[in-house]
Short mmCIF file of C-alpha atoms in Angstrom, two decimals:
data_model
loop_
_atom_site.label_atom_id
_atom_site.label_comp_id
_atom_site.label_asym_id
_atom_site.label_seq_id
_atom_site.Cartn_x
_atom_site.Cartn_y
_atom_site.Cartn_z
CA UNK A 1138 0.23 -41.13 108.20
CA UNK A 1139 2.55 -39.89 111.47
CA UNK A 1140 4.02 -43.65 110.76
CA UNK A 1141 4.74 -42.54 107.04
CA UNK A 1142 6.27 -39.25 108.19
CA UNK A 1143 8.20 -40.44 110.59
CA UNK A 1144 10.20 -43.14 108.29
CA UNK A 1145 10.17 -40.76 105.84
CA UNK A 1146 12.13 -38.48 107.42
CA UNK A 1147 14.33 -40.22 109.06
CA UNK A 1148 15.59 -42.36 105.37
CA UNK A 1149 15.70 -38.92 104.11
CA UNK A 1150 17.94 -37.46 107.05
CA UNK A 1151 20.28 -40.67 106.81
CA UNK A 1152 20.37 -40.68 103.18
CA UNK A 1153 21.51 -37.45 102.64
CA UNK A 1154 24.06 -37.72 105.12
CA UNK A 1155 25.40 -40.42 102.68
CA UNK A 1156 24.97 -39.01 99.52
CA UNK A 1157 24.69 -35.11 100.19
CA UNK A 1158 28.34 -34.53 99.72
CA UNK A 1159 28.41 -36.65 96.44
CA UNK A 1160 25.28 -34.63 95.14
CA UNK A 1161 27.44 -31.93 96.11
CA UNK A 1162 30.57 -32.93 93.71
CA UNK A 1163 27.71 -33.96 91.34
CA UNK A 1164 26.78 -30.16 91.26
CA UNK A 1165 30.13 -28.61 91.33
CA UNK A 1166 31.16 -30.94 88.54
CA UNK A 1167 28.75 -30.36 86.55
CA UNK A 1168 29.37 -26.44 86.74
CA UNK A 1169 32.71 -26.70 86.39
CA UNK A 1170 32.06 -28.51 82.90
CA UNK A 1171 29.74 -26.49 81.84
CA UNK A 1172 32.03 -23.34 82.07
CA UNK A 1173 34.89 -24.62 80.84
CA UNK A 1174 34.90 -23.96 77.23
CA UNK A 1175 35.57 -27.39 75.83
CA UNK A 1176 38.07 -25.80 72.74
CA UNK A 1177 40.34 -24.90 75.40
CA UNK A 1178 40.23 -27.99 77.52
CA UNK A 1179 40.80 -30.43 74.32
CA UNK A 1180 43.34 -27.56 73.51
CA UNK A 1181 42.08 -26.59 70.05
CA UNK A 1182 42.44 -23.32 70.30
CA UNK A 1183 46.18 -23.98 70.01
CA UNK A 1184 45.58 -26.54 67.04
CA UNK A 1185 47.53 -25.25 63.74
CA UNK A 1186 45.55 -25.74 60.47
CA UNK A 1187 46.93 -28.61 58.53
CA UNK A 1188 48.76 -27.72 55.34
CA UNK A 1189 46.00 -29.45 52.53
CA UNK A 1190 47.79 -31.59 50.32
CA UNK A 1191 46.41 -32.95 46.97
CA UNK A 1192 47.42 -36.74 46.69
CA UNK A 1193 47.72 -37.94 42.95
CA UNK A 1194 47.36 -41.46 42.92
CA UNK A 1195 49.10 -41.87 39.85
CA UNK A 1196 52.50 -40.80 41.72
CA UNK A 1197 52.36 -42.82 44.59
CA UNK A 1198 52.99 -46.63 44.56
CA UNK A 1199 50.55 -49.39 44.76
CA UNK A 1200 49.80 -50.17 48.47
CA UNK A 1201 50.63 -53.92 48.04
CA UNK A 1202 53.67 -52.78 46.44
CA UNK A 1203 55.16 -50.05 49.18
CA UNK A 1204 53.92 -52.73 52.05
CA UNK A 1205 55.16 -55.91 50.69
CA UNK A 1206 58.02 -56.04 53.19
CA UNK A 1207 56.35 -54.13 56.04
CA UNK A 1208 55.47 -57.14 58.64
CA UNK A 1209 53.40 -56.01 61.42
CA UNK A 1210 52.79 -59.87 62.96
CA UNK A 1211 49.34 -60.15 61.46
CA UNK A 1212 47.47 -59.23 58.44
CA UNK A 1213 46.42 -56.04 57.53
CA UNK A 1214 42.66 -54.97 58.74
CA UNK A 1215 43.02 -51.60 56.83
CA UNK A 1216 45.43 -49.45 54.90
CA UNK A 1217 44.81 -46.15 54.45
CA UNK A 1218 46.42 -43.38 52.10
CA UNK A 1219 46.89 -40.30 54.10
CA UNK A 1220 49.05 -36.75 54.62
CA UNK A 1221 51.82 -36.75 56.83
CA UNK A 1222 54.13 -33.99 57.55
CA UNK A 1223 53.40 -32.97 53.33
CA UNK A 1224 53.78 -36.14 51.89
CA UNK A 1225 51.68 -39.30 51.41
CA UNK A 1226 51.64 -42.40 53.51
CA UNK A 1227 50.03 -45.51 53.89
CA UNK A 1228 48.71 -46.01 57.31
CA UNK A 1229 48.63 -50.00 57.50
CA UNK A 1230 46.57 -51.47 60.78
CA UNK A 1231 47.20 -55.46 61.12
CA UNK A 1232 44.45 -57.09 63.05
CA UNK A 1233 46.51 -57.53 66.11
CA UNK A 1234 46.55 -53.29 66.59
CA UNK A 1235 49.92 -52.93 65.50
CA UNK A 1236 50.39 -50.25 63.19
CA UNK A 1237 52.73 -48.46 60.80
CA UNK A 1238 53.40 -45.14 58.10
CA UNK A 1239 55.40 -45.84 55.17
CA UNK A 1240 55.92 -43.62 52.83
CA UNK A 1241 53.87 -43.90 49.72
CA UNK A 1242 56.31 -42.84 46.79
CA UNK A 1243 59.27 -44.51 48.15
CA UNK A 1244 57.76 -47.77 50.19
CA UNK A 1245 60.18 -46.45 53.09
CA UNK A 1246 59.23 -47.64 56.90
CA UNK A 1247 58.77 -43.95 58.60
CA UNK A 1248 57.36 -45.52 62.05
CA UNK A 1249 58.69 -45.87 64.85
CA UNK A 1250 59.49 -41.96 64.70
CA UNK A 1251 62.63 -40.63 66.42
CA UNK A 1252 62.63 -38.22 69.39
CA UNK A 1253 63.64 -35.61 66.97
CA UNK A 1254 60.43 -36.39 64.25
CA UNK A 1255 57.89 -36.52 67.26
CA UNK A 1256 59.48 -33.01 68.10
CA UNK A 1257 59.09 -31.67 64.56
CA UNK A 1258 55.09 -33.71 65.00
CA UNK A 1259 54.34 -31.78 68.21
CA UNK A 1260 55.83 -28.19 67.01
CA UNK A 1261 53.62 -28.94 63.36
CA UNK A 1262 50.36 -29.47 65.70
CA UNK A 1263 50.80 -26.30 67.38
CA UNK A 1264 49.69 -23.12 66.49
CA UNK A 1265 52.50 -20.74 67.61
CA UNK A 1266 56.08 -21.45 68.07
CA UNK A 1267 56.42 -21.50 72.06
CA UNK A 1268 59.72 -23.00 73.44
CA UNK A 1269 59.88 -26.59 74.59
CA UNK A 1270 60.39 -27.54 78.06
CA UNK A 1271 60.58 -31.06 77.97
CA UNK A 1272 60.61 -34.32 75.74
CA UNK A 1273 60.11 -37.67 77.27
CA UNK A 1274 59.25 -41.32 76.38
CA UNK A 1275 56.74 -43.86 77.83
CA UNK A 1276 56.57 -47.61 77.25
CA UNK A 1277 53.16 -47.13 79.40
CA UNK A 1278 50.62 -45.33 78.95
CA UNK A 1279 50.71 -42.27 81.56
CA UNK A 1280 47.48 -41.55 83.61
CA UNK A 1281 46.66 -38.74 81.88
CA UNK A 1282 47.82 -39.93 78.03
CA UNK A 1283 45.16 -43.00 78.78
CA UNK A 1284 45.82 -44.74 74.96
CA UNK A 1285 47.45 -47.81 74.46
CA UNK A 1286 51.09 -48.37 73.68
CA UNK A 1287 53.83 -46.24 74.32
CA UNK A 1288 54.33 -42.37 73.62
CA UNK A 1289 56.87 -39.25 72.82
CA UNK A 1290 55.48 -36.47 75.25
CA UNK A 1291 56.24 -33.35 74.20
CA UNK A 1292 55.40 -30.41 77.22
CA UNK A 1293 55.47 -26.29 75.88
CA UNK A 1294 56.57 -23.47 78.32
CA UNK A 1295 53.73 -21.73 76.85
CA UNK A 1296 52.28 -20.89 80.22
CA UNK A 1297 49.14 -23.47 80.12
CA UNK A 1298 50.75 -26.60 80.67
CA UNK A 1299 50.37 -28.25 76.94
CA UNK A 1300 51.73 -31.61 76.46
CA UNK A 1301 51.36 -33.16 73.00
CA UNK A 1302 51.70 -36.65 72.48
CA UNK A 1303 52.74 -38.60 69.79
CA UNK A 1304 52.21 -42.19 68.98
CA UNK A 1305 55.69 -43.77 67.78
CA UNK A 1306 54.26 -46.44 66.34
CA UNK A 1307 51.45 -44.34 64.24
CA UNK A 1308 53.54 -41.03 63.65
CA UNK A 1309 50.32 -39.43 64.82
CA UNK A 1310 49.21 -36.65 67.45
CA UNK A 1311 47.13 -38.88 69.42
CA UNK A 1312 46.44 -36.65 73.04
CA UNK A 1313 46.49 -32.83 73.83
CA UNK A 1314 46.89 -32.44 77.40
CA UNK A 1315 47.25 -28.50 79.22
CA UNK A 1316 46.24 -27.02 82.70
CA UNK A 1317 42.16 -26.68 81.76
CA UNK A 1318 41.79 -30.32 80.75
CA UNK A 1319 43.97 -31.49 84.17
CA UNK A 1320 41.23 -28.85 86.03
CA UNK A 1321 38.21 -30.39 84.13
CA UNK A 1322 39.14 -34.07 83.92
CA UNK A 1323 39.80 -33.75 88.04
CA UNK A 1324 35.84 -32.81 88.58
CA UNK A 1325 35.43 -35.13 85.94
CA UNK A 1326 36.62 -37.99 87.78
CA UNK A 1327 34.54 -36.31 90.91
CA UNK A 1328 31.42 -36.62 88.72
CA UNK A 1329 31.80 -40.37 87.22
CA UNK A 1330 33.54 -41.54 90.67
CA UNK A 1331 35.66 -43.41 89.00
CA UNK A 1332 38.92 -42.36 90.88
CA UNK A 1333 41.59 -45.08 89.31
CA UNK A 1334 40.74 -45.04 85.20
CA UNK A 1335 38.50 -41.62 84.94
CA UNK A 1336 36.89 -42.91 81.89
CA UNK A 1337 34.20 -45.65 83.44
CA UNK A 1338 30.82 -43.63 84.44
CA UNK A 1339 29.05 -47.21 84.41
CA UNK A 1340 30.75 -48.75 87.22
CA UNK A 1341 29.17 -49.96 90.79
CA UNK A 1342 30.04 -46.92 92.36
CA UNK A 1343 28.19 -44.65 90.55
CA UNK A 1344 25.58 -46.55 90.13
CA UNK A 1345 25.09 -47.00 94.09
CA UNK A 1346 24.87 -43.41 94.76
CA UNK A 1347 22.89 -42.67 91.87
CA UNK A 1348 20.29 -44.68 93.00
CA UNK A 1349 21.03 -43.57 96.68
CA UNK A 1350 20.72 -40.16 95.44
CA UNK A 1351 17.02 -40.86 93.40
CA UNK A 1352 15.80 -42.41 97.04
CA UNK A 1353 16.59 -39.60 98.76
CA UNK A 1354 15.50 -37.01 96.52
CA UNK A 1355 11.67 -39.12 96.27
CA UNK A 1356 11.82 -39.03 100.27
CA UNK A 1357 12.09 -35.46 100.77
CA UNK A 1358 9.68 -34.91 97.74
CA UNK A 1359 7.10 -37.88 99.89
CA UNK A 1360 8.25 -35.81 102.86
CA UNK A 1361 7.09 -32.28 101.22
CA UNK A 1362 3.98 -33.69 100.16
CA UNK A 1363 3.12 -35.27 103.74
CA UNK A 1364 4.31 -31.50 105.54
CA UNK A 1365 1.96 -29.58 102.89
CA UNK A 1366 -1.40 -32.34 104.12
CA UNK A 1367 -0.18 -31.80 107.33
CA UNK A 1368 -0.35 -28.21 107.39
CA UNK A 1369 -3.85 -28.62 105.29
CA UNK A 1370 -5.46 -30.23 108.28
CA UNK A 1371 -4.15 -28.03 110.35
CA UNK A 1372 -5.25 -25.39 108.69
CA UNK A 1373 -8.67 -26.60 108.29
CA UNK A 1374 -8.68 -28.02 112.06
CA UNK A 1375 -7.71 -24.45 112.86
CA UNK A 1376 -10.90 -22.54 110.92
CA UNK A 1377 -13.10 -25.13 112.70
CA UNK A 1378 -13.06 -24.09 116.02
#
């Protein structure tokens, strides 16, 4: 039992010099999260309420009709009829992920949408009428946009660091970015250990320490138990005499 104890302590000393600052970011992350309210970091609370809009079917034209000319490179997976800034759309999605609106009355191409329209997409998403600080274009995907394709972002001097981004090729608000989410996607990236994507809480990394993190936790609990017998005999040693 001394044996035990001794190699118990010392894989719980060494192991927790490994892992005890992880478990540390482990903690903090996880209160960060959990105090963050998560409206705020996915920036809803700014979120305007879409305008409804009642699509009559008989008005609009037949989708094989309005796309006949639209050529995305591959057939269409799925066509859907939507709002879009008040008016209906088709939303067609070829099977190669490309993607475009046309408008459903007139069979007009409305993707990919100017500077000006993603503008007039980001002001329409947000619910207050702050000025604009800056408007700027990606071919790539930024690190903290993380969608595929290229994007209009749109940042607000509203005081919390909002960024809107807009899709040019979908004519859609596809990312909400402000100061909370950059705070809570930092810890995030703590937490998961994934320090290049953010997004991957599978990989070997995490994994590792996890299970690091389980040994040492089941040493000190071994090494608690072995203490507490320990001091039993003692104890009972001690009455004996």
């Amino acid at each position: 039992m001394t044996a035990l104890l001794r190699w118990t302590i010392r894989a719980h000393k060494w192991l927790a010099l490994i892992v005890g600052i992880q478990i540390v970011l482990w903690i903090t992350g996880g209160v960060v999260m959990s105090v963050l309210p998560l409206e705020r970091v996915r920036g809803e609370h700014n979120m305007a309420e879409p305008a409804p809009l009642m699509i009559d079917v008989n008005t609009v034209l037949p989708a094989d009709q309005a796309l006949s000319d639209l050529d995305l490179g591959a057939p269409f997976e799925e066509v859907r009829l939507q709002a879009w800034q008040g008016r209906p759309v088709y939303n067609a999605i070829a099977h190669n992920g490309a993607s475009a609106l046309v408008d459903a009355m007139t069979g007009e191409r409305i993707t990919p949408v100017s500077r000006e329209t993603a503008i007039e997409l980001a002001r329409a998403d947000y619910a207050g009428d702050p000025e604009i600080a800056a408007v700027e274009y990606f071919e790539d995907p930024t690190w903290e946009y993380r969608r595929p394709g290229a994007a209009w972002r749109i940042s607000f001097a509203d005081g919390e660091g909002t960024r809107i981004y807009v899709s040019p090729d979908t004519g859609l608000v596809m990312a909400r970015r402000n100061d909370d989410w950059r705070f809570f996607d930092f810890f995030w990236m703590l937490h998961i250990m994934d320090y290049e994507e953010r997004e991957n809480f599978n990989n070997p990394l995490l994994i590792t320490a996890s299970i690091f993190a389980l040994v040492t936790v089941l040493a000190g609990l071994l090494l608690l138990v072995l203490r507490m017998q320990r001091l039993v005999r003692m104890e009972i040693a001690k009455r004996r005499q």
